Amino acid sequence: MSESSREPSPMDAESRFTEILAILAVTGTLSSLVIAMRCYARISLLRFFGLDDGVMLAAQVLNLAATAVVGLEAHFGLGRHAWTMPEENYIPYMKSFYFSIIFYNLGMCLTKISILLQFRRIFSAVTMQTATLYGLYFLIAWGITLSCLLPLVCYPVRAFWDTSVSGRCLDQSAIWYVMAGVNLVSDFALVTMPLPAISSLKLPKQQKILLFFVFTIGIFPCAVSIYRIKTLRVAAVSQDPTWDNVNAATFSVLELSIGVIAACLPTLRPIIITYMPTLFGTTLRSTTPATGRGTIRIRNTVTVRHSMGDMPAKGHGRYLSIGYGTDKMEGKTTEKVLEAPMNLSRGGLTE
């Protein structure tokens, strides 16, 4: 905070305010756009909005909440040197910091729960179903722990932002490191979990590489998470926290937004197939124009069935389905067309 007796310094005018707002604006806009595309694909194209979609939507709400409170931190002094902060800004700054921690950690937890729910919808193999189930147990327990621990990191809570209140606080640095470590380990677990199932798919090499890319793009949040741990160490020992905490704050929002975007990419396939079919080397032919039914054949290995009428028995209206694979039991290659919701196993993948 400001000191009236301190000599002015050229550092007083330094500010990272614009940099912070630019990062928040870009990450918030991109993640919101991808979420909107996911909702369009699931609701309008597939007519199927699953539990994983709802949880991801909740995660995005927390992402935007974290983005907003980091913006408030910048308004009250984040990105400027601590000694230039007006005294009246300290409490609202610390309040914003407090809520940003809660929103970030719960948002990360919900993002990963949504990814595991998505894996359960996509991968039908028993091993994947079991692994994702135990992963959900852990993340739900972790989320409950965070919900109880974070609001009570100081007792009374007001002691976190008001130094005039006598209270007790837990070792915050230790808590931040534990949470960052759990996030990093779970990030790597989620990236590697689908790889064995994808490698066992009977797909052309090009399509398998594309699937590997889509499902391993989560390596980017891992990289951000690793760097974020370094920024936490810098912020923990800083004598100028409002300046040195910029990277920790912005990389937290960046990690959360990239996690949301990476988790949504596999769900955007119906949009690509509908509006950019040539991206996958597709040709379109109409089979029964009168009923609005048609078949999009992708090379000679994939069949996409697009139905606008005659809804299936379980009926979600219009749907897209893609099937890959061979049937070794019959000793011949067959195209497998599976209907929504998405199902990916050794022999098939659908959306």
Coordinates of C-alpha atoms in Angstrom, one line a residue:
M1 CA 0.0 0.0 0.0
S2 CA 1.0 3.6 -0.5
E3 CA 3.5 5.3 1.8
S4 CA 3.3 9.1 2.0
S5 CA 7.0 9.4 3.1
R6 CA 8.4 7.3 0.3
E7 CA 10.4 9.0 -2.5
P8 CA 8.7 8.7 -5.9
S9 CA 10.2 6.1 -8.2
P10 CA 10.0 5.5 -12.0
M11 CA 8.6 2.1 -11.1
D12 CA 5.5 3.8 -9.7
A13 CA 4.1 4.3 -13.2
E14 CA 4.6 0.7 -14.3
S15 CA 1.3 -1.2 -15.0
R16 CA 0.3 -4.5 -16.5
F17 CA -3.4 -3.6 -16.4
T18 CA -3.8 -3.6 -20.1
E19 CA -2.0 -7.0 -20.5
I20 CA -4.3 -8.5 -17.8
L21 CA -7.5 -7.3 -19.4
A22 CA -6.3 -8.5 -22.9
I23 CA -5.7 -12.0 -21.6
L24 CA -9.0 -12.1 -19.7
A25 CA -10.9 -10.8 -22.8
V26 CA -9.3 -13.3 -25.2
T27 CA -9.6 -16.4 -23.0
G28 CA -13.2 -15.5 -21.9
T29 CA -14.3 -14.9 -25.4
L30 CA -12.8 -18.0 -26.9
S31 CA -14.0 -20.4 -24.2
S32 CA -17.5 -18.9 -24.4
L33 CA -17.5 -19.3 -28.2
V34 CA -16.4 -22.9 -28.0
I35 CA -19.1 -23.6 -25.3
A36 CA -21.7 -22.0 -27.5
M37 CA -20.6 -24.2 -30.4
R38 CA -20.7 -27.3 -28.2
C39 CA -24.3 -26.5 -27.1
Y40 CA -25.3 -25.9 -30.7
A41 CA -23.8 -29.3 -31.8
R42 CA -25.4 -31.2 -29.0
I43 CA -28.8 -29.4 -28.9
S44 CA -29.5 -28.4 -32.5
L45 CA -27.6 -31.0 -34.5
L46 CA -27.8 -34.1 -32.2
R47 CA -30.8 -33.2 -30.1
F48 CA -29.0 -34.8 -27.2
F49 CA -27.7 -32.7 -24.3
G50 CA -25.9 -35.0 -21.8
L51 CA -24.8 -34.8 -18.2
D52 CA -21.2 -34.0 -19.3
D53 CA -22.5 -31.1 -21.4
G54 CA -24.4 -29.7 -18.4
V55 CA -21.4 -30.1 -16.1
M56 CA -19.1 -28.4 -18.6
L57 CA -21.6 -25.5 -18.9
A58 CA -21.4 -25.1 -15.1
A59 CA -17.6 -25.2 -15.3
Q60 CA -17.7 -22.4 -17.9
V61 CA -19.8 -20.3 -15.5
L62 CA -17.1 -20.7 -12.9
N63 CA -14.5 -19.9 -15.5
L64 CA -16.2 -16.6 -16.4
A65 CA -16.7 -15.9 -12.6
A66 CA -12.9 -16.4 -12.1
T67 CA -12.2 -14.2 -15.1
A68 CA -14.5 -11.5 -13.7
V69 CA -12.9 -11.4 -10.2
V70 CA -9.4 -11.4 -11.6
G71 CA -10.5 -8.4 -13.6
L72 CA -11.7 -6.8 -10.3
E73 CA -8.2 -7.6 -8.8
A74 CA -6.7 -5.6 -11.7
H75 CA -9.1 -2.8 -11.0
F76 CA -8.1 -2.6 -7.4
G77 CA -4.3 -3.0 -7.9
L78 CA -3.2 -6.2 -9.5
G79 CA -0.6 -5.4 -12.1
R80 CA 0.8 -2.4 -10.3
H81 CA 3.3 -2.2 -7.5
A82 CA 2.0 -2.8 -4.0
W83 CA 3.3 0.5 -2.6
T84 CA 1.1 2.4 -5.1
M85 CA -2.1 0.8 -4.0
P86 CA -4.5 3.2 -2.2
E87 CA -5.2 1.9 1.3
E88 CA -9.0 1.7 0.6
N89 CA -8.3 -0.7 -2.3
Y90 CA -6.7 -3.4 -0.1
I91 CA -9.8 -5.1 1.3
P92 CA -11.7 -5.3 -2.1
Y93 CA -8.5 -6.5 -3.7
M94 CA -8.1 -9.3 -1.2
K95 CA -11.8 -10.2 -1.4
S96 CA -11.5 -10.6 -5.2
F97 CA -8.3 -12.7 -4.7
Y98 CA -10.2 -14.9 -2.2
F99 CA -13.1 -15.6 -4.6
S100 CA -10.8 -16.1 -7.6
I101 CA -9.1 -19.0 -5.8
I102 CA -12.5 -20.7 -5.1
F103 CA -13.9 -20.2 -8.6
Y104 CA -10.7 -21.4 -10.2
N105 CA -10.3 -24.6 -8.2
L106 CA -14.0 -25.6 -8.4
G107 CA -14.0 -24.7 -12.1
M108 CA -11.0 -27.0 -12.8
C109 CA -12.7 -29.8 -10.8
L110 CA -16.0 -29.5 -12.8
T111 CA -14.1 -29.4 -16.1
K112 CA -12.4 -32.7 -15.3
I113 CA -15.6 -34.3 -14.0
S114 CA -17.2 -33.4 -17.4
I115 CA -14.3 -34.9 -19.3
L116 CA -14.6 -38.2 -17.4
L117 CA -18.4 -38.2 -18.0
Q118 CA -17.6 -37.6 -21.7
F119 CA -15.2 -40.5 -21.7
R120 CA -17.8 -42.8 -20.2
R121 CA -20.2 -41.8 -23.0
I122 CA -17.6 -42.3 -25.7
F123 CA -15.6 -45.4 -24.6
S124 CA -17.6 -48.5 -23.9
A125 CA -14.7 -50.8 -22.9
V126 CA -15.0 -52.2 -19.4
T127 CA -11.5 -51.0 -18.4
M128 CA -12.3 -47.4 -19.4
Q129 CA -15.7 -47.5 -17.7
T130 CA -14.0 -48.7 -14.5
A131 CA -11.2 -46.2 -14.7
T132 CA -13.5 -43.3 -15.3
L133 CA -15.8 -44.4 -12.5
Y134 CA -13.0 -44.4 -10.0
G135 CA -11.8 -41.1 -11.4
L136 CA -15.2 -39.6 -10.8
Y137 CA -15.3 -40.9 -7.3
F138 CA -11.9 -39.1 -6.6
L139 CA -12.9 -35.8 -8.3
I140 CA -16.2 -35.6 -6.6
A141 CA -14.6 -36.2 -3.2
W142 CA -11.9 -33.7 -4.1
G143 CA -14.5 -31.2 -5.1
I144 CA -16.4 -31.6 -1.8
T145 CA -13.1 -31.2 0.0
L146 CA -12.3 -28.0 -1.9
S147 CA -15.8 -26.7 -1.2
C148 CA -15.3 -27.1 2.5
L149 CA -11.6 -26.2 2.8
L150 CA -11.3 -23.1 0.6
P151 CA -14.0 -21.0 2.2
L152 CA -12.6 -21.7 5.6
V153 CA -8.9 -21.2 4.8
C154 CA -9.1 -18.5 7.4
Y155 CA -11.3 -18.4 10.5
P156 CA -13.2 -16.2 10.7
V157 CA -13.3 -15.9 6.9
R158 CA -13.0 -12.1 7.1
A159 CA -9.5 -12.5 8.4
F160 CA -8.4 -13.4 4.9
W161 CA -8.9 -9.9 3.6
D162 CA -9.1 -7.7 6.8
T163 CA -5.9 -7.6 8.8
S164 CA -7.7 -5.8 11.6
V165 CA -9.6 -8.9 12.4
S166 CA -7.9 -11.4 14.7
G167 CA -8.2 -14.9 13.4
R168 CA -6.3 -18.0 12.4
C169 CA -5.4 -19.0 8.8
L170 CA -4.1 -22.2 7.5
D171 CA -0.7 -22.4 5.7
Q172 CA -1.9 -21.0 2.4
S173 CA 1.2 -21.7 0.5
A174 CA 1.1 -25.4 1.4
I175 CA -2.6 -25.5 0.3
W176 CA -1.9 -23.8 -3.0
Y177 CA 0.9 -26.3 -3.8
V178 CA -1.2 -29.3 -2.9
M179 CA -4.0 -28.1 -5.1
A180 CA -1.7 -27.3 -7.9
G181 CA -0.1 -30.8 -7.6
V182 CA -3.4 -32.6 -7.7
N183 CA -4.5 -30.5 -10.7
L184 CA -1.2 -31.4 -12.6
V185 CA -1.4 -35.2 -11.8
S186 CA -5.1 -35.3 -12.8
D187 CA -4.3 -33.4 -16.0
F188 CA -1.8 -36.0 -17.1
A189 CA -4.1 -38.8 -16.1
L190 CA -6.9 -37.4 -18.3
V191 CA -4.6 -36.9 -21.2
T192 CA -3.2 -40.4 -21.1
M193 CA -6.4 -42.3 -20.2
P194 CA -8.0 -42.5 -23.7
L195 CA -4.8 -43.3 -25.5
P196 CA -4.9 -47.2 -25.2
A197 CA -8.5 -47.2 -26.4
I198 CA -7.8 -45.0 -29.4
S199 CA -4.7 -47.0 -30.3
S200 CA -6.8 -50.2 -30.4
L201 CA -9.4 -48.7 -32.9
K202 CA -9.4 -50.2 -36.3
L203 CA -9.0 -46.9 -38.2
P204 CA -7.0 -45.6 -41.1
K205 CA -3.7 -44.1 -39.9
Q206 CA -4.8 -40.5 -40.8
Q207 CA -8.0 -40.8 -38.8
K208 CA -6.3 -42.3 -35.8
I209 CA -3.7 -39.5 -35.8
L210 CA -6.6 -37.0 -35.9
L211 CA -8.3 -38.7 -32.9
F212 CA -5.0 -38.8 -31.0
F213 CA -4.6 -35.1 -31.6
V214 CA -8.1 -34.2 -30.5
F215 CA -7.9 -36.2 -27.3
T216 CA -4.3 -35.3 -26.4
I217 CA -4.7 -31.5 -26.9
G218 CA -5.2 -31.5 -23.1
I219 CA -1.4 -31.5 -22.9
F220 CA -1.6 -27.8 -23.3
P221 CA -3.4 -27.3 -20.0
C222 CA -0.7 -29.6 -18.5
A223 CA 2.0 -27.3 -19.7
V224 CA 0.2 -24.2 -18.4
S225 CA -0.3 -26.0 -15.1
I226 CA 3.5 -26.7 -14.8
Y227 CA 4.4 -23.1 -15.4
R228 CA 1.6 -21.9 -13.0
I229 CA 3.3 -23.9 -10.2
K230 CA 6.4 -21.8 -10.8
T231 CA 4.4 -18.6 -10.6
L232 CA 2.9 -19.7 -7.3
R233 CA 6.4 -20.0 -5.8
V234 CA 7.3 -16.5 -7.0
A235 CA 4.1 -15.0 -5.6
A236 CA 4.4 -16.9 -2.3
V237 CA 7.7 -15.2 -1.4
S238 CA 7.1 -11.9 -3.0
Q239 CA 7.5 -8.5 -1.2
D240 CA 5.5 -6.9 -4.1
P241 CA 2.5 -9.3 -4.4
T242 CA 0.2 -7.2 -6.6
W243 CA 3.0 -7.0 -9.2
D244 CA 4.4 -10.5 -8.9
N245 CA 1.0 -12.3 -8.7
V246 CA 0.0 -11.2 -12.2
N247 CA 1.4 -14.4 -13.8
A248 CA -0.2 -16.7 -11.3
A249 CA -3.6 -15.0 -11.7
T250 CA -3.5 -14.8 -15.5
F251 CA -2.2 -18.3 -15.9
S252 CA -4.9 -19.7 -13.6
V253 CA -7.5 -18.2 -15.9
L254 CA -5.6 -19.3 -19.0
E255 CA -5.3 -22.9 -17.6
L256 CA -9.0 -23.1 -16.9
S257 CA -10.1 -21.6 -20.3
I258 CA -7.8 -23.9 -22.2
G259 CA -9.1 -26.9 -20.2
V260 CA -12.6 -26.0 -21.2
I261 CA -11.7 -25.5 -24.9
A262 CA -9.7 -28.7 -25.1
A263 CA -12.5 -30.7 -23.5
C264 CA -15.1 -29.3 -25.9
L265 CA -13.1 -30.0 -29.1
P266 CA -14.2 -33.7 -29.5
T267 CA -17.9 -32.6 -29.3
L268 CA -17.6 -30.2 -32.3
R269 CA -17.3 -33.0 -34.8
P270 CA -21.0 -32.8 -35.9
I271 CA -20.5 -29.1 -36.8
I272 CA -17.4 -29.9 -38.9
I273 CA -19.2 -32.8 -40.7
T274 CA -22.3 -30.7 -41.3
Y275 CA -20.7 -27.5 -42.5
M276 CA -17.2 -28.6 -43.6
P277 CA -17.5 -32.2 -44.8
T278 CA -14.6 -31.8 -47.3
L279 CA -12.3 -31.3 -44.4
F280 CA -12.4 -35.1 -43.9
G281 CA -12.5 -35.9 -47.6
T282 CA -16.2 -36.5 -47.7
T283 CA -18.6 -36.8 -50.6
L284 CA -22.3 -36.2 -50.3
R285 CA -25.0 -38.2 -51.9
S286 CA -28.7 -38.1 -51.3
T287 CA -30.6 -41.4 -51.0
T288 CA -34.2 -40.5 -50.2
P289 CA -34.7 -36.8 -50.7
A290 CA -38.4 -37.0 -50.1
T291 CA -37.9 -38.0 -46.4
G292 CA -35.0 -35.8 -45.8
R293 CA -32.7 -38.8 -45.1
G294 CA -29.2 -39.0 -46.6
T295 CA -25.9 -40.6 -46.3
I296 CA -22.5 -38.9 -46.2
R297 CA -19.8 -41.4 -47.1
I298 CA -16.3 -40.5 -45.9
R299 CA -13.8 -42.3 -48.2
N300 CA -14.6 -46.0 -47.9
T301 CA -14.3 -46.5 -44.1
V302 CA -16.9 -44.2 -42.6
T303 CA -20.6 -43.8 -42.9
V304 CA -22.3 -40.7 -41.5
R305 CA -26.1 -40.9 -41.4
H306 CA -27.9 -37.6 -41.2
S307 CA -31.6 -37.9 -40.4
M308 CA -33.9 -35.0 -40.4
G309 CA -37.1 -37.0 -40.2
D310 CA -38.3 -40.4 -39.0
M311 CA -36.8 -40.1 -35.6
P312 CA -35.3 -43.2 -34.0
A313 CA -37.2 -45.0 -31.3
K314 CA -35.3 -43.4 -28.5
G315 CA -35.8 -40.2 -30.5
H316 CA -33.6 -37.2 -30.2
G317 CA -34.7 -35.9 -33.5
R318 CA -32.0 -35.1 -36.0
Y319 CA -28.8 -37.0 -35.4
L320 CA -25.4 -37.8 -36.8
S321 CA -23.7 -41.1 -36.5
I322 CA -20.4 -42.4 -37.6
G323 CA -19.1 -45.9 -37.6
Y324 CA -15.7 -47.4 -38.1
G325 CA -14.3 -50.9 -37.9
T326 CA -14.1 -54.5 -39.0
D327 CA -16.0 -57.5 -37.8
K328 CA -13.5 -60.3 -37.3
M329 CA -16.2 -62.7 -36.2
E330 CA -17.6 -62.8 -39.7
G331 CA -14.1 -62.6 -41.3
K332 CA -15.0 -59.6 -43.3
T333 CA -14.9 -55.8 -43.2
T334 CA -18.2 -54.1 -42.3
E335 CA -19.2 -50.5 -41.8
K336 CA -20.7 -49.9 -38.4
V337 CA -23.2 -47.1 -38.0
L338 CA -24.0 -46.3 -34.4
E339 CA -26.5 -43.7 -33.3
A340 CA -26.2 -40.9 -30.7
P341 CA -25.2 -40.5 -28.0
M342 CA -21.5 -40.9 -28.8
N343 CA -20.1 -44.4 -28.4
L344 CA -16.4 -45.3 -29.0
S345 CA -15.1 -48.8 -28.5
R346 CA -12.7 -51.1 -30.3
G347 CA -15.1 -51.3 -33.2
G348 CA -17.1 -48.1 -33.3
L349 CA -17.3 -44.4 -32.8
T350 CA -20.4 -42.4 -33.0
E351 CA -21.8 -38.9 -32.2

